[in-house]
Short mmCIF file of C-alpha atoms in Angstrom, two decimals:
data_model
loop_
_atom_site.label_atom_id
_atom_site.label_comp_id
_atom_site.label_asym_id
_atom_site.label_seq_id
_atom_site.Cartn_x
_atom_site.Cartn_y
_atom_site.Cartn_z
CA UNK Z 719 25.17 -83.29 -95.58
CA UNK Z 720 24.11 -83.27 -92.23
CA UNK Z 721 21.50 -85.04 -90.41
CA UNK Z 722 18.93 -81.52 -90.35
CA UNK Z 723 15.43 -82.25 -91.19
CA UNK Z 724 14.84 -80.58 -94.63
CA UNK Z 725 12.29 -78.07 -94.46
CA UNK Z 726 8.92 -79.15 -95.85
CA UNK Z 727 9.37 -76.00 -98.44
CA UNK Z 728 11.44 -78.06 -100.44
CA UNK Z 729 8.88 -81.38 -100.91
CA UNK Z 730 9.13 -84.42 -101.32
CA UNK Z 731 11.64 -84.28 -104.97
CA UNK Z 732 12.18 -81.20 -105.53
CA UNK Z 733 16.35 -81.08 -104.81
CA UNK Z 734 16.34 -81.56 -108.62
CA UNK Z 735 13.76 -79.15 -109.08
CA UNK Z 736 15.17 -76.24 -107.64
CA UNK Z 737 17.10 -74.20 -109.93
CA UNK Z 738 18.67 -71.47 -107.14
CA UNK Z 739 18.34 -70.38 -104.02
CA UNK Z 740 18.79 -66.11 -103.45
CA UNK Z 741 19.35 -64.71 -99.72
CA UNK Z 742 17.68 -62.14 -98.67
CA UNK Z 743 18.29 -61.08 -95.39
CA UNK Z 744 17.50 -63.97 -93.21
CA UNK Z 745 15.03 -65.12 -95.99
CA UNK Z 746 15.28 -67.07 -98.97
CA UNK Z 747 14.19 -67.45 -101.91
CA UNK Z 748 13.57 -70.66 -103.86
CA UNK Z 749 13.59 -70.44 -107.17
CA UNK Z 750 11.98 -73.99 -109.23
CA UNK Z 751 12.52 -75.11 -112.69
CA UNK Z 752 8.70 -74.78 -113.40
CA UNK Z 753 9.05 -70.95 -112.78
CA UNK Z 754 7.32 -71.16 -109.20
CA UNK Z 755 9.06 -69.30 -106.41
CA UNK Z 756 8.67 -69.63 -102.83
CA UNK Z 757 10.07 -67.71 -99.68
CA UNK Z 758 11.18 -69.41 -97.00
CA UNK Z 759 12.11 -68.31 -93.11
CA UNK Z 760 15.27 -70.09 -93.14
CA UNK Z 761 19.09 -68.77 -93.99
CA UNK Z 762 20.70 -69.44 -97.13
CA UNK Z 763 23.67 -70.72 -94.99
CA UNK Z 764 21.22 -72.87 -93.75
CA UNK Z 765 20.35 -74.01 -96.60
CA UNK Z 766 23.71 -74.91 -97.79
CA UNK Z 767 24.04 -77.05 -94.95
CA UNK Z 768 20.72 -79.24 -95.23
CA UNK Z 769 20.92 -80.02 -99.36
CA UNK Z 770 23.08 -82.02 -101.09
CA UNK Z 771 26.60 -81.47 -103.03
CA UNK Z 772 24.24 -81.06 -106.54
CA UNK Z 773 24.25 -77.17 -105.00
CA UNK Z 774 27.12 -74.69 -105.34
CA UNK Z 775 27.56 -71.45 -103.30
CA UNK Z 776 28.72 -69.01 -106.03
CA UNK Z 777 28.74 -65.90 -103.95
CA UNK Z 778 27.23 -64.29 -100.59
CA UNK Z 779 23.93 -64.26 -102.08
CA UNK Z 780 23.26 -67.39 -104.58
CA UNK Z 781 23.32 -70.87 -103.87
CA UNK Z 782 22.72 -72.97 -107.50
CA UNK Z 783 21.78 -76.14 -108.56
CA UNK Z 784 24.53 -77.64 -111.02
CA UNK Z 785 22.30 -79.73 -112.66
CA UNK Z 786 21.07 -76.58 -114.43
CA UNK Z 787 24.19 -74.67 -115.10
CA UNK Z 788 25.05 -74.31 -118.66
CA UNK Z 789 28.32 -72.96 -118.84
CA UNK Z 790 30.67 -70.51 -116.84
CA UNK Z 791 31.56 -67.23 -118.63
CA UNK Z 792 34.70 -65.28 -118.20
CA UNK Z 793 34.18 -61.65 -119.31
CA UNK Z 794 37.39 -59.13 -118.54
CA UNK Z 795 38.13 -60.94 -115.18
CA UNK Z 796 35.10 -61.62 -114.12
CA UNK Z 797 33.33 -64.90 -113.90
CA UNK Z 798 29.63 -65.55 -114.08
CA UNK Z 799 27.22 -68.66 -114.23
CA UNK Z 800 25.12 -69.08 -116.60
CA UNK Z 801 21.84 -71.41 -115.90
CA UNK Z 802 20.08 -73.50 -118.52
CA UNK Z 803 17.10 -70.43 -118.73
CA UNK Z 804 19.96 -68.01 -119.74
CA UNK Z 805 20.18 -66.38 -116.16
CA UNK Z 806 23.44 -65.23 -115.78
CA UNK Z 807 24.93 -65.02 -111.76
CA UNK Z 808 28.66 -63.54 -110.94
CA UNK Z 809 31.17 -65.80 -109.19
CA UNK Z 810 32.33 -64.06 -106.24
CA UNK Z 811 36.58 -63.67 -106.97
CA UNK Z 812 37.31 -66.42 -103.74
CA UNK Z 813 34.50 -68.89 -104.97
CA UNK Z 814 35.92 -68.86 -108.71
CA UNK Z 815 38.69 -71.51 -108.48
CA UNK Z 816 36.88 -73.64 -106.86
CA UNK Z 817 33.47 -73.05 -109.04
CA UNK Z 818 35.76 -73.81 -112.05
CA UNK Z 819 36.99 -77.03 -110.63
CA UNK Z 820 33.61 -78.41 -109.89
CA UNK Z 821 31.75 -77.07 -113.22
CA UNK Z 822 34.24 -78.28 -115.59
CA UNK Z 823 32.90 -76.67 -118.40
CA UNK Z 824 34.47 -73.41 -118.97
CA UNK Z 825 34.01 -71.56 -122.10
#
């Protein structure tokens, strides 16, 4: 973690709040446990850098909380996450090792 100001999007608590974080473009989205999303003008990359190791990059576009992940799937090759709410998000093939390291609950 580096010493960036976190953006006031994220609040005061909400690190445990946020279930994912989607890039689009240079925007992202913020997706909360309470079903509330917000937009912000910062990068996801960004983003990776200001929050905490409780947050996974799982491919060019999602960055999760893994305090909600359920389990990790393995269908044919192809590895997804899915999230407490029953969201399902692929595993990019380079992030996979690694994702299955950290998660540690493979099924």
């Amino acid at each position: 973690m580096t010493n960036t100001p976190t953006p006031k999007i994220l609040g005061k608590d909400s690190n445990e709040n946020v279930y994912f974080l989607t890039a689009s473009s240079n925007y992202t989205f913020l997706s909360f446990s309470n079903g509330k999303r917000r937009i912000s003008g910062y990068s996801l990359g960004f983003f990776e850098n200001v929050l905490n190791d409780d947050f996974l990059r799982v491919n060019r576009s999602y960055l999760i909380n893994k305090s909600f992940i359920d389990k990790v799937l393995d269908r044919g090759g192809k590895h997804f996450v899915r999230l407490k709410n029953n969201q399902e998000i692929r595993i990019s093939r380079r992030k996979t090792s690694q994702i299955l390291k950290v998660c540690k609950i493979y099924k």
